[in-house]
Short mmCIF file of C-alpha atoms and ligand atoms in Angstrom, two decimals:
data_model
loop_
_atom_site.label_atom_id
_atom_site.label_comp_id
_atom_site.label_asym_id
_atom_site.label_seq_id
_atom_site.Cartn_x
_atom_site.Cartn_y
_atom_site.Cartn_z
CA UNK A 72 -9.85 -51.45 57.16
CA UNK A 73 -8.00 -54.54 55.98
CA UNK A 74 -4.52 -54.66 57.48
CA UNK A 75 -2.93 -56.56 54.57
CA UNK A 76 -2.41 -54.26 51.61
CA UNK A 77 -2.85 -55.63 48.12
CA UNK A 78 0.45 -55.41 46.16
CA UNK A 79 -0.60 -52.44 44.01
CA UNK A 80 -1.77 -50.55 47.08
CA UNK A 81 1.50 -51.30 48.82
CA UNK A 82 3.37 -49.90 45.84
CA UNK A 83 1.28 -46.71 45.99
CA UNK A 84 1.73 -46.46 49.76
CA UNK A 85 5.52 -46.80 49.37
CA UNK A 86 5.60 -44.09 46.70
CA UNK A 87 3.48 -41.85 48.90
CA UNK A 88 5.93 -42.29 51.79
CA UNK A 89 8.80 -41.27 49.51
CA UNK A 90 6.92 -38.21 48.25
CA UNK A 91 6.13 -37.26 51.83
CA UNK A 92 9.76 -37.69 52.78
CA UNK A 93 10.83 -35.48 49.86
CA UNK A 94 8.33 -32.80 50.86
CA UNK A 95 9.36 -32.88 54.52
CA UNK A 96 13.02 -32.58 53.52
CA UNK A 97 12.55 -29.31 51.63
CA UNK A 98 13.15 -26.11 53.56
CA UNK A 99 12.10 -23.26 51.28
CA UNK A 100 13.73 -19.87 51.75
CA UNK A 101 10.90 -17.94 50.20
CA UNK A 102 7.27 -17.81 51.38
CA UNK A 103 4.72 -18.29 48.61
CA UNK A 104 1.20 -16.95 48.29
CA UNK A 105 -1.55 -17.24 45.63
CA UNK A 106 -1.42 -13.48 45.13
CA UNK A 107 1.86 -13.62 43.27
CA UNK A 108 1.85 -13.39 39.51
CA UNK A 109 4.11 -16.35 38.95
CA UNK A 110 3.27 -19.67 40.56
CA UNK A 111 6.62 -21.40 40.61
CA UNK A 112 9.77 -21.47 42.72
CA UNK A 113 12.00 -18.44 43.06
CA UNK A 114 15.61 -18.78 42.00
CA UNK A 115 16.82 -19.25 45.57
CA UNK A 116 14.58 -22.32 46.06
CA UNK A 117 15.10 -24.19 42.79
CA UNK A 118 18.36 -25.80 43.87
CA UNK A 119 16.89 -26.90 47.21
CA UNK A 120 13.89 -28.57 45.58
CA UNK A 121 15.94 -30.24 42.83
CA UNK A 122 18.50 -31.56 45.33
CA UNK A 123 15.76 -33.05 47.50
CA UNK A 124 14.37 -34.98 44.52
CA UNK A 125 17.53 -37.03 44.19
CA UNK A 126 17.07 -38.31 47.77
CA UNK A 127 14.06 -40.49 48.56
CA UNK A 128 12.57 -40.35 45.07
CA UNK A 129 15.68 -41.70 43.33
CA UNK A 130 15.70 -39.25 40.45
CA UNK A 131 18.93 -39.55 38.46
CA UNK A 132 21.31 -36.61 38.10
CA UNK A 133 20.21 -36.23 34.49
CA UNK A 134 16.52 -36.11 35.43
CA UNK A 135 17.21 -33.62 38.21
CA UNK A 136 19.14 -31.49 35.71
CA UNK A 137 16.16 -31.43 33.36
CA UNK A 138 13.78 -30.56 36.17
CA UNK A 139 16.07 -27.76 37.31
CA UNK A 140 16.17 -26.42 33.78
CA UNK A 141 12.38 -26.53 33.51
CA UNK A 142 11.97 -24.78 36.87
CA UNK A 143 14.47 -22.09 35.85
CA UNK A 144 12.70 -21.43 32.55
CA UNK A 145 9.91 -19.60 34.39
CA UNK A 146 7.33 -21.30 32.17
CA UNK A 147 6.06 -23.69 34.84
CA UNK A 148 2.81 -22.68 36.48
CA UNK A 149 1.84 -24.88 39.42
CA UNK A 150 -1.71 -23.55 39.24
CA UNK A 151 -2.17 -25.67 36.10
CA UNK A 152 -2.67 -28.54 38.56
CA UNK A 153 -5.84 -26.97 39.91
CA UNK A 154 -7.59 -26.77 36.55
CA UNK A 155 -7.67 -30.20 34.99
CA UNK A 156 -7.52 -29.14 31.38
CA UNK A 157 -6.09 -32.43 30.17
CA UNK A 158 -3.31 -30.71 28.24
CA UNK A 159 -0.53 -32.38 30.17
CA UNK A 160 0.48 -36.02 29.84
CA UNK A 161 -0.20 -38.10 32.96
CA UNK A 162 3.55 -38.39 33.64
CA UNK A 163 4.11 -34.63 33.38
CA UNK A 164 1.11 -34.00 35.59
CA UNK A 165 2.38 -36.42 38.22
CA UNK A 166 5.87 -34.92 38.20
CA UNK A 167 4.51 -31.38 38.42
CA UNK A 168 2.32 -32.45 41.33
CA UNK A 169 5.23 -33.99 43.24
CA UNK A 170 7.54 -31.02 42.67
CA UNK A 171 4.84 -28.53 43.63
CA UNK A 172 4.03 -30.01 47.03
CA UNK A 173 6.41 -27.82 49.07
CA UNK A 174 5.16 -24.79 47.10
CA UNK A 175 1.49 -25.44 47.90
CA UNK A 176 2.29 -26.29 51.51
CA UNK A 177 3.98 -22.90 51.84
CA UNK A 178 0.98 -21.22 50.20
CA UNK A 179 -1.48 -22.94 52.52
CA UNK A 180 0.56 -21.89 55.58
CA UNK A 181 0.81 -18.29 54.34
CA UNK A 182 -2.92 -17.99 53.73
CA UNK A 183 -4.01 -19.78 56.91
CA UNK A 184 -7.59 -20.27 55.75
CA UNK A 185 -8.30 -23.66 57.30
CA UNK A 186 -11.86 -24.52 58.28
CA UNK A 187 -13.58 -21.74 56.38
CA UNK A 188 -16.71 -22.19 54.27
CA UNK A 189 -15.99 -22.69 50.56
CA UNK A 190 -18.83 -20.75 48.88
CA UNK A 191 -18.12 -22.07 45.38
CA UNK A 192 -17.11 -25.57 46.43
CA UNK A 193 -13.44 -24.86 45.60
CA UNK A 194 -10.44 -24.69 47.92
CA UNK A 195 -10.17 -21.19 49.37
CA UNK A 196 -6.37 -21.21 49.01
CA UNK A 197 -5.55 -22.69 45.59
CA UNK A 198 -8.95 -22.96 43.90
CA UNK A 199 -8.82 -26.72 43.26
CA UNK A 200 -12.00 -28.77 43.44
CA UNK A 201 -11.99 -31.36 46.22
CA UNK A 202 -11.93 -35.14 45.84
CA UNK A 203 -12.00 -35.98 49.55
CA UNK A 204 -14.28 -35.18 52.44
CA UNK A 205 -14.86 -36.10 56.06
CA UNK A 206 -18.17 -36.44 57.82
CA UNK A 207 -17.79 -34.93 61.26
CA UNK A 208 -19.92 -34.98 64.34
CA UNK A 209 -23.15 -33.01 63.98
CA UNK A 210 -23.03 -34.25 60.40
CA UNK A 211 -20.88 -31.41 59.12
CA UNK A 212 -18.99 -32.21 55.96
CA UNK A 213 -15.43 -31.01 55.75
CA UNK A 214 -13.54 -31.08 52.47
CA UNK A 215 -9.84 -31.61 52.01
CA UNK A 216 -7.87 -30.07 49.16
CA UNK A 217 -5.58 -32.68 47.57
CA UNK A 218 -3.40 -29.98 46.02
CA UNK A 219 -2.51 -27.74 48.98
CA UNK A 220 -3.89 -29.62 52.00
CA UNK A 221 -6.26 -26.83 53.07
CA UNK A 222 -9.53 -27.93 54.67
CA UNK A 223 -12.90 -26.24 54.56
CA UNK A 224 -16.63 -26.72 54.74
CA UNK A 225 -19.19 -27.07 52.04
CA UNK A 226 -22.76 -28.39 51.94
CA UNK A 227 -23.27 -31.83 53.42
CA UNK A 228 -25.50 -32.93 50.59
CA UNK A 229 -24.55 -31.73 47.17
CA UNK A 230 -21.71 -31.70 44.71
CA UNK A 231 -18.79 -29.28 45.21
CA UNK A 232 -17.88 -29.58 41.53
CA UNK A 233 -21.11 -28.56 39.76
CA UNK A 234 -22.78 -27.15 42.91
CA UNK A 235 -25.89 -29.29 42.45
CA UNK A 236 -27.92 -29.34 45.66
CA UNK A 237 -30.30 -32.00 44.40
CA UNK A 238 -29.87 -35.17 46.51
CA UNK A 239 -31.10 -37.24 43.55
CA UNK A 240 -27.98 -36.30 41.59
CA UNK A 241 -25.77 -38.03 44.17
CA UNK A 242 -25.29 -41.80 44.27
CA UNK A 243 -23.35 -43.50 47.03
CA UNK A 244 -21.02 -46.45 46.51
CA UNK A 245 -19.30 -48.49 49.23
CA UNK A 246 -16.77 -51.31 49.37
CA UNK A 247 -17.79 -54.62 50.82
CA UNK A 248 -16.13 -55.18 54.17
CA UNK A 249 -14.77 -51.62 54.40
CA UNK A 250 -16.59 -49.51 56.94
CA UNK A 251 -16.40 -45.75 57.25
CA UNK A 252 -15.68 -44.87 53.66
CA UNK A 253 -17.79 -44.30 50.58
CA UNK A 254 -17.85 -42.62 47.21
CA UNK A 255 -20.28 -39.78 46.46
CA UNK A 256 -20.91 -39.86 42.73
CA UNK A 257 -22.58 -36.92 41.01
CA UNK A 258 -24.73 -37.84 38.02
CA UNK A 259 -24.98 -34.25 36.87
CA UNK A 260 -21.27 -33.57 36.29
CA UNK A 261 -19.89 -37.12 36.47
CA UNK A 262 -17.40 -36.28 39.20
CA UNK A 263 -16.99 -37.98 42.55
CA UNK A 264 -15.69 -37.35 46.01
CA UNK A 265 -14.54 -39.98 48.49
CA UNK A 266 -15.93 -39.51 51.96
CA UNK A 267 -14.59 -40.85 55.26
CA UNK A 268 -15.99 -40.87 58.75
CA UNK A 269 -13.86 -38.46 60.73
CA UNK A 270 -13.04 -41.18 63.30
CA UNK A 271 -10.90 -42.81 60.58
CA UNK A 272 -8.30 -40.05 60.67
CA UNK A 273 -7.37 -41.12 64.19
CA UNK A 274 -5.32 -43.93 62.66
CA UNK A 275 -4.34 -42.51 59.27
CA UNK A 276 -3.90 -39.12 57.63
CA UNK A 277 -6.53 -38.27 55.05
CA UNK A 278 -3.82 -38.52 52.39
CA UNK A 279 -3.04 -42.06 53.43
CA UNK A 280 -6.75 -42.88 53.48
CA UNK A 281 -6.89 -41.58 49.91
CA UNK A 282 -4.31 -44.24 48.97
CA UNK A 283 -5.95 -47.05 50.96
CA UNK A 284 -9.30 -46.32 49.31
CA UNK A 285 -8.04 -46.53 45.72
CA UNK A 286 -10.45 -49.48 45.17
CA UNK A 287 -13.27 -46.91 45.51
CA UNK A 288 -11.64 -44.76 42.80
CA UNK A 289 -11.46 -47.79 40.55
CA UNK A 290 -15.16 -48.59 40.96
CA UNK A 291 -16.20 -44.96 40.46
CA UNK A 292 -14.02 -44.59 37.38
CA UNK A 293 -15.24 -47.87 35.91
CA UNK A 294 -18.72 -46.38 36.16
CA UNK A 295 -17.53 -43.35 34.18
CA UNK A 296 -16.98 -40.84 37.01
CA UNK A 297 -13.90 -38.62 37.36
CA UNK A 298 -11.71 -37.30 40.13
CA UNK A 299 -11.36 -33.53 40.13
CA UNK A 300 -8.04 -33.45 41.99
CA UNK A 301 -5.00 -35.76 42.07
CA UNK A 302 -4.38 -38.29 44.81
CA UNK A 303 -1.24 -37.91 47.02
CA UNK A 304 0.95 -39.60 44.41
CA UNK A 305 -0.29 -37.27 41.69
CA UNK A 306 -2.72 -39.64 39.95
CA UNK A 307 -6.16 -38.72 38.65
CA UNK A 308 -6.90 -41.82 36.62
CA UNK A 309 -6.68 -45.26 38.20
CA UNK A 310 -7.72 -47.41 35.25
ZN1 ZN B 778 -6.06 -26.05 47.84
ZN1 ZN B 779 -21.68 -32.52 40.22
#
């Protein structure tokens, strides 16, 4: 992995650090689970989340006020992030993603379903399709959910989005000079997953690897393939 980050990657990495800092700074009072009817913050947590946004992420008081209002309206459904229906603007999607991170982290911890098999290729906690995977020893392929951070197993060869098991549907792309990472592009549904050798997470979290490998997203998207889940700064489209 190149040690010098290109300027746009550095910008993304800095934003990711701020988002991570925001998320780590939020101590929710309530414990969330997917089984609830409403997928948003309870009254007692709205203030905490809104306050934390004005810290590392530099939201202005006016912006925080608007976000608080939106959260209090009860109309926000964080699960909209798991079904990319394209109804939201990219900015709204990104903001919703950032705000929802403590919520999904709580949900993942409540469910405690790490390392299970995902029979339908979707995250067993929040239902999102994966965009990241790790090849482990014995060639097992572990998927990482970009929405809630849950990890689970699915077929080594195949597409978790359309469930194709035909190896001919999958094309691999790599970056020159970058070892240990690749893109798995599915011709059948035009989605892709980025895959890392598991030894790479010794140095970086998978979320950080997602940022460092944005050049792979760019190549895949230039070829007409789509991410099924946002990256750790809430972006789906890189072009
Ligand atoms: Zn998930
Ligand atoms: Zn597919």
